[in-house]
Amino acid sequence: MKTTTQNDSFNKSLIASGGLHFLLILFMYYGLPILFKPLPSHHDPVPFEIVEIADLTNTRIKDREEEPKPPQPVAKPSPPIPAQPTPQPPQPPTKAAPPKEVAPLEKVEALKVKPVEKNKPQEAPKPQQDLLASVLKNVAKLKPPEQKATPDTKANAQQTPQEAKSMAPALSNRLTITEEDLLRRQMQQCWNMPIGARDAQKLIVEVIIDVNQDRTVQHAEVVDQARMMSDSFFRAAAEAALRALRNPQCSPLALPADKYEQWKRIDFTFDPRDML
Amino acid sequence: MKHHTGSSLILRGRFVATLLSLILSVFWCAGAHADIKVDITIGVVEPIPIAIPSFYGSSANDAQYGRNIAEVVNSDLVRSGLFSAIDPHSFVQDADSLLVAPHFADWRVLNAQGLVVGKVEAQPDGRLKVEFRLWDVFGEQQMTGLAYFTVPNNWRRVAHIVADAIYKRITGEDGYFDTRIVYISETGPGTNKVKRLAIMDQDGENNHVLSDGRAIVLTPRFSPTMQEITYMAYYNNRPRVYLFNIDTGRQDVLGDFANMTFAPRFSPDGNRVIFSLSEQGNSNIYTMDIRTHHIQQLTTGNAISTGPCYSPDGQNITFESDRGGSQQIYTMRANGSDVQRISFGEGNYGTPVWSPRGDLIAFTKLHQGHFYIGVMRPDGSGERELTEAYHVEGPTWAPNGRVLMYFKELVSGPGGRDRETKLYSIDLTGYNERVVPTPTDASDPAWSPLLP
């Protein structure tokens, strides 16, 4: 009996020992179990972007028809061609010697030519097609897949449906990501990049614009004025950026009418890095 | 159960806190960045629409010059690929009211971004006064305005100079319209071609033949000082490098070598010629001072090294060589030291030409039976092929380093037995390839620097 008890206790401790060793091996293999799972701490710096998307996301059927020209939907509330409001008589001529720089006339007459306006919507789709093929060309690489000249991401960016409308009730006072995107895509179609220029990757132009309430550009100023004076390449690039901002095809700007306070001043950076 | 409620309470508390901080951060962000920042990293690459109405002239004669000049300026700019013309029929404002002030709104609806307004006026001394202003239509201000005086016969050159001024003002780079091309004019049947040295304006006008065609002439190159051309010619079946003075028509052989000399090119200062000299099946690179006739050998060894070309600063030389087994492009210092191979792609590389801008080297590449013209950086990176054909060769840079010209041989005639050789130009970006009009077949173009 005694031996049985002894045996019994021996067996028990053997089992216990074996069990514990097994556990030990398990711990070694899997690591110690986390018994108290901490709640995910919100102090962790998780990078996120507050992406606000306007409510009316299902209204794109109508937009589709106008897809080639994103700025158009926003342009609707106001007349298609901006600003030359009151017909003014042309100011008296200023005569000056040819080499001299002449002060420009501020405002000229209102638009007279109606028929030409028609051409504009037809021309509009063209830039978008060119855009996908307008990186520096490489014959050898282009040959097998003619279409895949541009990375897909770019194509996708282009095809993002234009859901956001300025008429949609805003979630907050900030511009939503879609609204910003709309503005960006509008400007992409008006910006003729300085590709092929020497050191084109260094020709990054920052322009700050003040916007009128009617979404036309009131004033545009290149930030780096010193470089504009000294570097003719930079001046050319800066003027190309200014032309984009003043292009009638990009006016009025694709901005939500109800958030004037947010976009009365916009800081644009024109950087050809994605196209070189 | 109790515990569960407790934890969910805590959860809820945290959730509310998160939400609060989120909302706060939104407001904080909105306050901190009053400006919206928008990065535009994609754009279009399109010609800039520019309106160039006929230059105004008060007399019929002046007006005719005005029309001609505007036409040449227009075609120069359009041919560059960076500008597009606007149909003159759509112009609303007439020439004389333009001189007073442009009605920018009228030009904006035509989508004109630039507007060139000019005037031609005969002077009492018989010369022409040609003036123009370039207007920024969107910005409604004058970008540049210049006036020139010239003899009437020179109107075409003035037009090129005006086009250069507009090109420079808008792109920031020097123009290249007031330049000439020297090339080899080819006539006769394929087996017995007559090759003459010829020169013309960059747009194909004012074509002149410079040699009589009795000797075969190859690889002409312009001197940076303009009056001279160097080339290789077979006189009495001896291939030699020659110098030719355009103004005087005088021709001299370069140096007195027993062996064949070829592939000549001027140094950037125009004082030396760099060339190849063949010796027992090999060839090496030499320079010779034109005035002192001092000769310097730059490469040695039992390989073919040829096609030398200086960098625009004169510090380096690029050339082709088969020293590594296959024909590749190398660079070295101007004294022949520090030789580096820079082409590593598949195929054979040759005829390297350093861009006048210094940032690229153009080359010809032969790979799997196809010829390519391409560019790479001087360290061999960033290789791009710009054009490809059955046979395309001989790249030459426009003086601003933005456009390349070369010749292409195309199959033609019945049964494809004939070959047609034409000059072409292409933009550095690989777009806008155009035929350069020549009266005959043409090969081996060489672009002059800007005329002085």
XYZ file of C-alpha atoms in Angstrom:
728
model
C 0.000 0.000 0.000
C 2.763 2.239 0.936
C 4.483 1.526 -2.320
C 1.285 2.250 -4.174
C 1.005 5.627 -2.501
C 4.651 6.220 -3.183
C 4.172 5.112 -6.731
C 1.077 7.216 -6.967
C 2.779 10.329 -5.752
C 5.760 9.546 -7.972
C 3.445 9.217 -10.966
C 1.693 12.448 -10.051
C 4.901 14.362 -9.769
C 6.066 12.756 -12.998
C 2.919 13.871 -14.761
C 3.185 17.290 -13.152
C 6.802 17.528 -14.133
C 6.061 16.344 -17.639
C 3.145 18.741 -17.900
C 5.213 21.642 -16.646
C 8.058 20.831 -19.003
C 5.580 20.602 -21.844
C 4.236 23.980 -20.842
C 7.755 25.324 -20.668
C 8.426 24.070 -24.186
C 5.160 25.629 -25.339
C 6.154 28.959 -23.747
C 9.544 28.751 -25.350
C 7.973 28.095 -28.688
C 5.021 30.456 -28.583
C 6.163 32.910 -25.986
C 4.361 33.813 -22.775
C 0.645 34.267 -23.166
C -0.606 37.808 -22.823
C -3.237 37.470 -20.198
C -4.362 41.043 -19.921
C -4.696 42.350 -23.381
C -4.298 46.102 -23.150
C -6.770 48.193 -25.017
C -5.211 49.775 -28.093
C -3.719 52.971 -26.847
C -4.685 56.062 -28.750
C -1.389 57.621 -27.836
C 0.325 55.555 -30.464
C 1.207 57.802 -33.320
C -0.841 56.173 -36.030
C -0.553 58.335 -39.091
C -3.907 59.009 -40.575
C -5.475 61.507 -42.828
C -8.842 62.914 -42.126
C -10.429 62.159 -45.376
C -13.706 63.875 -45.665
C -15.888 62.866 -48.472
C -18.895 64.870 -49.332
C -22.303 63.307 -48.808
C -23.584 63.102 -52.286
C -21.462 60.329 -53.642
C -24.116 58.660 -55.724
C -24.791 61.508 -58.033
C -22.184 60.736 -60.562
C -24.398 59.544 -63.387
C -24.871 63.087 -64.408
C -21.215 63.871 -64.043
C -20.215 61.007 -66.258
C -21.483 62.765 -69.313
C -19.145 65.590 -68.575
C -16.236 63.477 -67.550
C -13.699 64.885 -69.997
C -13.911 68.243 -68.332
C -13.904 68.100 -64.554
C -13.988 71.818 -63.930
C -17.270 72.097 -65.763
C -19.665 70.895 -63.046
C -18.462 73.530 -60.685
C -18.388 76.107 -63.354
C -22.108 75.823 -63.823
C -23.368 78.262 -61.241
C -21.565 81.098 -62.938
C -21.059 81.900 -66.628
C -18.453 79.733 -68.318
C -16.037 82.477 -69.128
C -14.913 84.544 -66.197
C -14.686 88.063 -65.323
C -14.769 90.664 -67.987
C -17.954 92.001 -66.478
C -18.665 95.535 -67.500
C -17.931 96.612 -71.016
C -15.520 99.444 -70.738
C -14.346 101.578 -73.569
C -10.732 100.808 -74.418
C -8.438 103.128 -72.654
C -6.540 105.682 -74.635
C -3.457 104.264 -76.325
C -0.174 104.419 -74.555
C 2.591 104.866 -77.034
C 6.037 103.825 -76.086
C 9.340 103.025 -77.702
C 9.427 99.357 -78.665
C 12.236 98.105 -76.460
C 10.572 99.630 -73.454
C 8.261 97.591 -71.274
C 4.753 98.890 -71.501
C 2.217 98.957 -68.733
C -0.665 96.688 -69.656
C -4.218 97.794 -69.987
C -6.131 96.515 -67.035
C -9.517 95.602 -68.399
C -10.568 95.419 -71.986
C -13.945 94.906 -73.529
C -16.351 92.153 -72.780
C -16.352 89.078 -74.942
C -17.578 89.615 -78.407
C -16.841 86.378 -80.121
C -19.564 83.894 -79.385
C -18.962 81.184 -82.010
C -15.472 80.435 -80.800
C -16.738 79.450 -77.411
C -18.205 76.358 -78.967
C -14.811 74.958 -79.719
C -13.727 74.900 -76.159
C -15.584 71.877 -74.853
C -14.383 69.925 -77.862
C -10.808 70.795 -77.235
C -11.026 70.053 -73.594
C -10.750 66.232 -73.700
C -7.481 66.408 -75.580
C -5.220 67.335 -72.702
C -6.345 64.344 -70.759
C -5.347 61.938 -73.498
C -2.027 63.597 -74.006
C -1.452 63.548 -70.330
C -1.170 59.815 -70.184
C 1.451 59.720 -72.873
C 3.400 62.814 -72.125
C 6.268 61.617 -70.031
C 9.680 61.763 -71.657
C 9.491 59.320 -74.496
C 11.590 56.239 -74.802
C 11.046 54.461 -78.096
C 12.629 51.218 -77.002
C 10.536 50.891 -73.881
C 7.342 52.117 -75.422
C 7.328 49.570 -78.166
C 5.929 46.360 -76.673
C 3.105 47.737 -74.532
C 2.139 50.926 -76.245
C -0.527 51.680 -73.706
C 1.349 51.044 -70.532
C 3.634 53.997 -70.906
C 2.269 55.492 -67.719
C 2.071 53.719 -64.396
C -1.373 52.513 -63.545
C -1.595 54.636 -60.479
C -1.619 57.700 -62.601
C -4.337 56.327 -64.785
C -6.377 55.506 -61.741
C -5.937 58.925 -60.329
C -7.340 60.224 -63.537
C -10.317 57.968 -63.544
C -11.452 58.673 -60.041
C -15.113 59.440 -60.392
C -15.929 63.000 -59.762
C -18.465 62.565 -57.097
C -18.020 65.582 -54.910
C -20.085 68.562 -55.720
C -19.836 71.943 -54.209
C -23.572 71.954 -53.828
C -23.397 69.076 -51.407
C -23.826 70.044 -47.779
C -20.391 70.217 -46.242
C -19.286 67.920 -43.473
C -17.091 70.577 -42.023
C -15.539 73.797 -43.080
C -12.460 72.155 -44.442
C -12.171 71.259 -48.057
C -12.850 67.580 -48.433
C -10.256 65.415 -50.094
C -12.497 65.135 -53.113
C -12.837 68.858 -53.345
C -9.103 69.295 -53.174
C -8.683 66.572 -55.716
C -11.090 68.288 -58.041
C -9.072 71.472 -57.849
C -5.866 69.551 -58.378
C -7.176 67.776 -61.411
C -8.522 70.977 -62.861
C -5.107 72.588 -62.558
C -3.341 69.553 -64.002
C -5.136 70.156 -67.266
C -4.048 73.753 -67.484
C -0.443 73.355 -66.442
C 1.922 72.996 -69.332
C 5.011 71.559 -67.721
C 8.593 72.587 -68.449
C 9.594 69.112 -69.570
C 12.795 68.925 -71.545
C 14.183 72.012 -69.857
C 17.597 71.611 -68.298
C 17.302 70.348 -64.716
C 13.537 70.326 -64.998
C 13.356 68.499 -61.675
C 14.686 71.621 -59.952
C 12.033 73.868 -61.436
C 9.587 73.666 -58.552
C 7.407 76.745 -58.418
C 5.353 77.842 -55.433
C 2.600 80.315 -56.172
C 0.234 81.852 -53.640
C -3.049 83.045 -54.993
C -5.801 85.189 -53.577
C -9.169 84.128 -54.848
C -12.208 86.285 -55.453
C -15.552 85.231 -54.088
C -16.601 84.270 -57.625
C -13.720 81.750 -57.621
C -11.607 83.650 -60.107
C -7.977 84.340 -59.336
C -7.617 87.826 -57.981
C -3.878 87.868 -57.547
C -1.160 85.301 -58.079
C 2.368 85.698 -56.838
C 5.402 83.491 -57.244
C 6.984 83.038 -53.825
C 10.610 82.941 -54.955
C 10.812 86.366 -56.592
C 14.593 86.544 -56.350
C 15.058 83.407 -58.394
C 12.491 84.640 -60.836
C 14.668 87.658 -61.504
C 17.931 85.771 -61.826
C 17.119 82.437 -63.437
C 15.517 82.564 -66.862
C 14.622 78.865 -66.719
C 12.866 79.361 -63.424
C 11.133 82.427 -64.740
C 9.845 80.414 -67.700
C 8.622 77.685 -65.350
C 7.045 80.224 -63.003
C 5.291 81.944 -65.859
C 3.983 78.587 -67.057
C 2.525 78.089 -63.573
C 0.975 81.553 -63.638
C -0.482 80.829 -67.060
C -2.076 77.684 -65.660
C -3.692 79.662 -62.865
C -4.910 82.348 -65.238
C -6.028 80.001 -67.991
C -9.678 80.664 -68.856
C -10.146 76.910 -69.108
C -9.357 76.708 -65.428
C -11.503 79.610 -64.402
C -13.450 79.786 -62.239
C -11.513 77.477 -59.962
C -13.143 74.193 -59.041
C -13.927 75.189 -55.468
C -17.010 74.715 -53.299
C -18.906 77.981 -53.274
C -19.890 77.726 -49.598
C -16.386 77.524 -48.164
C -14.984 80.830 -49.266
C -13.206 81.416 -45.982
C -11.226 78.248 -46.544
C -10.019 78.872 -50.055
C -9.640 82.601 -50.328
C -5.915 82.027 -50.200
C -4.363 78.959 -51.790
C -0.759 77.861 -51.838
C 0.035 75.988 -55.050
C 3.225 74.056 -55.680
C 3.958 73.093 -59.251
C 6.461 70.273 -59.290
C 7.047 68.197 -62.433
C 8.530 65.266 -60.477
C 5.876 62.758 -61.512
C 6.431 63.370 -65.177
C 10.178 63.174 -65.552
C -21.290 40.830 -15.928
C -20.384 43.732 -13.758
C -16.866 43.577 -15.039
C -18.134 43.627 -18.583
C -20.165 46.765 -18.076
C -17.160 48.355 -16.436
C -14.869 47.616 -19.335
C -17.409 48.810 -21.862
C -17.749 51.991 -19.842
C -14.032 52.450 -19.998
C -14.165 51.724 -23.685
C -16.857 54.266 -24.172
C -14.900 56.790 -22.170
C -11.882 56.280 -24.314
C -13.939 56.467 -27.429
C -15.369 59.809 -26.391
C -11.905 61.058 -25.524
C -10.587 59.956 -28.883
C -13.453 61.610 -30.626
C -12.933 64.818 -28.689
C -9.233 64.935 -29.438
C -9.992 64.171 -33.051
C -12.433 67.014 -33.324
C -10.014 69.300 -31.533
C -7.217 68.362 -33.869
C -9.432 69.089 -36.821
C -10.086 72.580 -35.538
C -6.486 73.049 -34.637
C -5.397 72.025 -38.117
C -7.937 74.313 -39.684
C -6.664 77.157 -37.563
C -3.007 76.492 -38.164
C -3.227 76.173 -41.943
C -5.359 78.983 -43.128
C -3.952 78.394 -46.604
C -4.854 75.370 -48.553
C -1.785 73.717 -49.961
C -2.189 72.071 -53.321
C 0.626 70.168 -54.998
C 0.413 69.847 -58.740
C 2.813 67.163 -59.875
C 1.174 66.162 -63.122
C 0.469 68.441 -65.998
C 0.111 68.372 -69.690
C 2.839 68.611 -72.291
C 1.210 70.598 -74.982
C 2.356 73.211 -77.422
C 1.641 76.719 -76.168
C -0.973 78.343 -78.425
C 0.454 81.542 -79.797
C -1.151 84.043 -82.141
C 1.105 85.753 -84.668
C -0.881 88.094 -86.914
C 0.880 89.566 -89.927
C 3.173 92.395 -88.937
C 1.682 95.744 -89.754
C 3.002 97.714 -92.675
C 1.592 101.031 -93.839
C 2.626 100.579 -97.484
C 1.851 97.539 -99.626
C 5.517 96.674 -99.725
C 5.939 96.882 -95.956
C 2.779 94.872 -95.460
C 4.140 92.136 -97.727
C 7.300 91.926 -95.626
C 5.085 91.927 -92.559
C 3.137 88.923 -93.821
C 6.297 87.039 -94.781
C 8.042 87.693 -91.493
C 5.034 86.655 -89.431
C 4.824 83.463 -91.487
C 8.460 82.543 -90.901
C 8.234 83.321 -87.182
C 5.124 81.199 -86.990
C 6.588 78.209 -88.788
C 9.818 78.384 -86.771
C 7.938 78.301 -83.486
C 5.510 75.603 -84.583
C 8.309 73.411 -85.887
C 9.923 73.491 -82.455
C 6.935 71.536 -81.175
C 6.638 73.842 -78.185
C 4.159 76.197 -79.793
C 0.997 75.804 -81.788
C -0.297 78.305 -84.293
C -3.751 79.790 -84.110
C -5.648 80.021 -87.362
C -5.285 83.610 -88.617
C -8.848 83.472 -89.952
C -10.110 83.441 -86.404
C -8.296 86.661 -85.493
C -10.707 89.426 -84.616
C -8.496 92.376 -83.963
C -6.800 93.903 -86.993
C -3.143 94.781 -87.304
C -3.280 98.534 -86.804
C -5.543 98.518 -83.757
C -3.255 95.850 -82.299
C -0.396 98.296 -82.402
C -2.371 100.573 -80.117
C -3.222 97.860 -77.595
C -4.353 94.266 -77.797
C -7.909 93.480 -76.759
C -6.853 90.622 -74.537
C -10.343 89.244 -74.130
C -10.550 88.763 -77.896
C -7.363 86.717 -77.830
C -8.285 84.806 -74.713
C -11.354 83.321 -76.350
C -9.097 82.013 -79.091
C -7.138 80.362 -76.295
C -4.038 82.288 -77.323
C -1.547 82.378 -74.470
C 0.981 84.460 -76.328
C 0.378 87.211 -78.847
C 3.016 88.667 -81.122
C 2.346 92.103 -82.515
C 4.792 93.469 -85.028
C 5.369 96.283 -87.452
C 7.544 96.707 -90.526
C 8.565 100.152 -91.645
C 10.796 101.076 -94.574
C 13.399 103.630 -93.512
C 14.509 106.593 -95.632
C 17.939 104.956 -96.067
C 16.354 101.859 -97.646
C 16.630 99.637 -94.603
C 13.713 97.957 -92.883
C 12.796 98.544 -89.294
C 11.175 95.450 -87.836
C 9.742 95.712 -84.352
C 7.640 93.354 -82.313
C 6.114 92.921 -78.892
C 5.276 89.662 -77.211
C 2.200 89.888 -74.996
C 1.184 87.532 -72.224
C -2.523 87.236 -72.981
C -3.590 85.801 -69.611
C -1.382 88.100 -67.592
C -2.232 91.039 -69.876
C 1.272 92.377 -69.971
C 4.155 92.754 -72.339
C 6.797 90.067 -72.005
C 9.318 91.524 -74.385
C 9.597 94.082 -77.139
C 12.463 94.586 -79.573
C 13.272 96.423 -82.771
C 15.756 95.568 -85.538
C 17.104 97.386 -88.558
C 18.171 95.382 -91.575
C 18.542 95.421 -95.339
C 15.313 94.164 -96.912
C 17.010 91.057 -98.336
C 17.769 89.973 -94.827
C 14.133 89.802 -93.756
C 14.235 86.042 -93.342
C 17.084 86.226 -90.870
C 15.325 88.926 -88.906
C 12.282 86.675 -88.746
C 14.451 83.889 -87.299
C 15.929 86.319 -84.775
C 12.439 87.412 -83.727
C 11.430 83.755 -83.353
C 14.530 83.139 -81.228
C 13.658 86.072 -78.968
C 10.114 84.782 -78.456
C 11.333 81.230 -77.860
C 13.871 82.434 -75.332
C 11.441 84.639 -73.472
C 8.823 81.904 -73.091
C 10.959 78.787 -72.553
C 13.930 80.369 -70.801
C 16.311 78.669 -73.235
C 18.186 80.198 -76.127
C 16.554 79.731 -79.481
C 18.082 77.927 -82.435
C 16.220 79.343 -85.412
C 18.916 81.712 -86.588
C 21.217 78.824 -87.461
C 22.358 76.865 -90.471
C 22.794 73.213 -91.283
C 25.631 71.782 -93.285
C 24.910 68.339 -94.697
C 25.751 65.886 -97.441
C 23.497 66.197 -100.451
C 23.094 62.832 -102.190
C 22.040 62.464 -105.813
C 22.168 59.690 -108.382
C 21.520 55.939 -108.253
C 22.128 53.960 -105.089
C 25.257 52.264 -106.385
C 26.921 55.433 -107.563
C 25.823 58.275 -105.356
C 27.241 61.714 -105.831
C 27.852 63.271 -102.443
C 28.210 67.020 -102.186
C 28.714 69.278 -99.252
C 25.689 71.582 -98.901
C 24.518 74.276 -96.509
C 21.090 75.704 -95.768
C 19.134 77.602 -93.155
C 17.793 75.514 -90.302
C 14.334 75.522 -91.920
C 15.606 74.262 -95.273
C 15.682 77.628 -97.028
C 18.675 79.229 -98.761
C 20.115 75.913 -99.864
C 23.620 76.093 -101.391
C 25.923 73.366 -102.639
C 29.522 73.922 -101.538
C 31.458 71.172 -103.317
C 31.368 69.905 -106.888
C 30.768 66.257 -106.087
C 33.940 64.855 -107.680
C 35.175 63.697 -104.307
C 33.078 61.880 -101.758
C 32.523 64.039 -98.707
C 31.500 62.720 -95.292
C 30.891 63.821 -91.688
C 30.967 67.614 -91.978
C 31.168 69.490 -88.649
C 30.742 73.158 -87.897
C 33.347 75.188 -86.154
C 32.055 77.121 -83.147
C 33.565 80.204 -84.766
C 31.247 79.710 -87.719
C 33.310 80.371 -90.799
C 34.812 76.927 -90.945
C 33.663 73.387 -91.539
C 35.768 70.291 -91.032
C 34.952 67.043 -92.834
C 36.440 63.925 -94.309
C 36.818 63.649 -98.072
C 38.258 61.122 -100.509
C 40.496 63.092 -102.833
C 42.502 60.846 -105.147
C 41.145 57.939 -103.132
C 42.920 59.143 -100.018
C 40.535 59.719 -97.131
C 41.653 62.781 -95.239
C 40.291 65.364 -92.875
C 39.868 68.795 -94.459
C 39.058 72.276 -93.304
C 36.785 74.412 -95.424
C 36.178 78.118 -95.086
C 32.582 78.969 -95.961
C 33.240 82.615 -96.704
C 36.268 82.151 -98.937
C 35.628 78.639 -100.261
C 39.222 77.732 -99.414
C 39.932 74.105 -98.574
C 42.941 72.743 -96.664
C 43.978 69.271 -95.646
C 44.444 68.900 -91.909
C 47.997 67.868 -91.118
C 50.190 65.571 -93.153
C 49.557 61.995 -92.145
C 50.521 58.902 -94.088
C 47.420 57.085 -92.907
C 43.728 57.740 -93.135
C 42.311 60.433 -90.855
C 38.593 60.613 -90.150
C 35.784 61.535 -87.721
C 36.914 65.137 -87.195
C 35.289 67.599 -84.830
C 36.218 71.047 -83.542
C 37.048 71.786 -79.933
C 34.574 74.171 -78.238
C 36.977 77.107 -78.637
C 37.427 76.326 -82.335
C 41.227 76.240 -82.046
C 41.724 72.507 -82.298
C 40.350 69.607 -84.304
C 39.972 66.221 -82.668
C 39.976 63.234 -85.029
C 40.883 59.590 -85.526
C 43.987 58.283 -87.219
C 44.059 54.707 -88.440
C 47.181 52.604 -87.932
C 47.372 48.925 -88.898
C 43.687 48.207 -88.540
C 43.382 50.118 -85.305
C 42.584 53.722 -84.767
C 43.376 56.190 -82.052
C 42.287 59.673 -81.161
C 44.456 62.733 -81.780
C 44.043 66.462 -81.557
C 45.721 69.041 -83.681
C 46.012 72.751 -83.065
C 44.857 74.471 -86.240
C 47.345 77.317 -86.060
C 50.454 75.704 -84.572
C 49.813 72.256 -86.091
C 50.836 70.769 -82.776
C 49.615 67.161 -82.564
C 48.711 65.267 -79.417
C 47.799 61.592 -79.193
C 45.090 60.916 -76.599
C 44.396 57.170 -76.821
C 46.746 54.243 -77.323
C 46.366 50.521 -77.728
C 45.268 47.888 -80.153
C 41.642 48.831 -80.430
C 39.464 51.027 -82.569
C 38.804 54.289 -80.755
C 37.008 56.890 -82.806
C 34.120 59.376 -82.982
C 35.590 61.780 -80.433
C 33.590 64.776 -79.214
C 34.432 67.418 -76.608
C 32.156 68.408 -73.762
C 31.025 72.046 -74.109
C 33.487 73.162 -71.404
C 36.345 71.442 -73.226
C 37.324 69.489 -70.103
C 36.172 66.053 -71.222
C 35.902 63.965 -74.345
C 33.443 61.244 -75.230
C 34.285 58.638 -77.885
C 33.429 55.151 -79.045
C 35.742 52.184 -78.741
C 35.754 48.408 -79.055
C 38.496 47.985 -76.456
C 36.096 46.085 -74.199
C 35.121 43.572 -76.891
C 32.103 45.370 -78.298
C 31.617 48.886 -79.515
C 30.696 51.098 -76.567
C 30.818 54.723 -75.479
C 33.546 56.017 -73.187
C 34.488 59.322 -71.633
C 37.904 60.626 -70.661
C 39.571 63.817 -69.549
C 40.686 66.177 -72.298
C 44.290 64.971 -71.852
C 43.325 61.335 -72.360
C 43.352 60.233 -68.725
C 40.613 58.701 -66.594
C 38.868 56.609 -69.253
C 35.395 55.435 -68.189
C 32.957 53.261 -70.055
C 29.476 54.803 -69.847
C 27.238 52.669 -72.105
C 26.126 49.375 -70.629
C 22.884 48.579 -72.441
C 22.381 45.771 -74.924
C 23.694 46.391 -78.415
C 26.494 48.437 -79.899
C 26.834 52.134 -79.171
C 28.520 54.724 -81.331
C 28.800 58.334 -82.551
C 28.508 59.979 -79.142
C 27.821 63.727 -79.299
C 27.965 65.884 -76.217
C 25.034 68.290 -75.860
C 25.926 71.996 -75.989
C 23.989 72.218 -72.716
C 26.386 69.659 -71.256
C 23.707 67.576 -69.589
C 23.376 64.755 -72.121
C 25.268 62.718 -74.674
C 23.422 61.698 -77.835
C 24.395 58.423 -79.478
C 23.518 55.903 -82.149
C 22.770 52.375 -81.024
C 22.521 49.199 -83.063
C 20.586 46.430 -81.394
C 19.067 43.368 -83.062
C 19.231 44.880 -86.518
C 17.598 48.159 -85.514
C 19.185 51.539 -85.274
C 18.257 53.936 -82.502
C 19.117 57.511 -81.691
C 19.143 58.060 -77.965
C 20.489 60.204 -75.160
C 22.128 59.439 -71.824
C 23.700 61.504 -69.095
C 27.481 61.873 -69.198
C 27.771 59.268 -66.424
C 25.793 56.779 -68.528
C 22.573 56.959 -66.524
C 19.121 57.898 -67.769
C 19.444 56.285 -71.184
C 16.465 56.933 -73.463
C 15.945 56.028 -77.094
C 14.273 58.860 -78.980
C 13.749 57.329 -82.404
C 14.243 54.048 -84.180
C 14.496 53.004 -87.832
C 15.969 50.597 -90.358
C 18.921 52.955 -90.479
C 19.200 56.155 -88.484
C 22.496 57.800 -87.683
C 24.543 60.921 -87.247
C 22.918 62.886 -84.417
C 23.771 66.588 -84.155
C 22.539 69.006 -81.479
C 20.821 72.313 -81.971
C 22.949 74.977 -80.236
C 20.520 75.138 -77.307
C 20.778 71.404 -76.636
C 17.064 70.944 -76.906
C 16.634 69.478 -80.410
C 18.521 66.772 -82.283
C 18.883 66.339 -86.027
C 19.959 63.121 -87.759
C 19.403 61.260 -91.005
C 17.151 58.330 -91.635
C 17.406 55.884 -94.461
C 14.053 54.521 -95.520
C 13.245 51.741 -97.938
C 11.523 53.038 -101.064
C 10.982 52.424 -104.767
C 9.593 49.357 -106.548
C 10.246 46.193 -104.583
C 11.884 48.203 -101.860
C 15.196 48.268 -103.732
C 15.814 51.945 -103.372
C 16.811 53.857 -100.315
C 15.601 57.305 -99.462
C 17.732 59.324 -97.075
C 16.239 62.348 -95.352
C 17.088 64.630 -92.480
C 14.879 64.610 -89.424
C 14.723 66.610 -86.228
C 13.292 65.565 -82.880
C 12.748 67.220 -79.528
C 14.815 66.016 -76.631
C 11.665 64.700 -74.980
C 11.250 62.212 -77.838
C 8.284 63.995 -79.343
C 7.784 66.072 -82.450
C 9.876 64.223 -85.011
C 9.825 66.162 -88.279
C 11.375 65.899 -91.722
C 13.768 68.724 -92.508
C 13.036 69.699 -96.115
C 15.982 69.271 -98.484
C 15.933 69.476 -102.293
C 17.818 66.183 -102.631
C 18.421 63.182 -100.437
C 20.509 64.238 -97.480
C 22.678 62.699 -94.782
C 25.230 63.618 -92.111
C 23.722 66.888 -90.882
C 25.723 69.235 -88.673
C 24.079 72.094 -86.841
C 25.838 75.439 -86.686
C 26.021 77.511 -83.534
C 23.792 80.601 -83.428
C 24.854 82.991 -86.163
C 26.909 85.894 -84.824
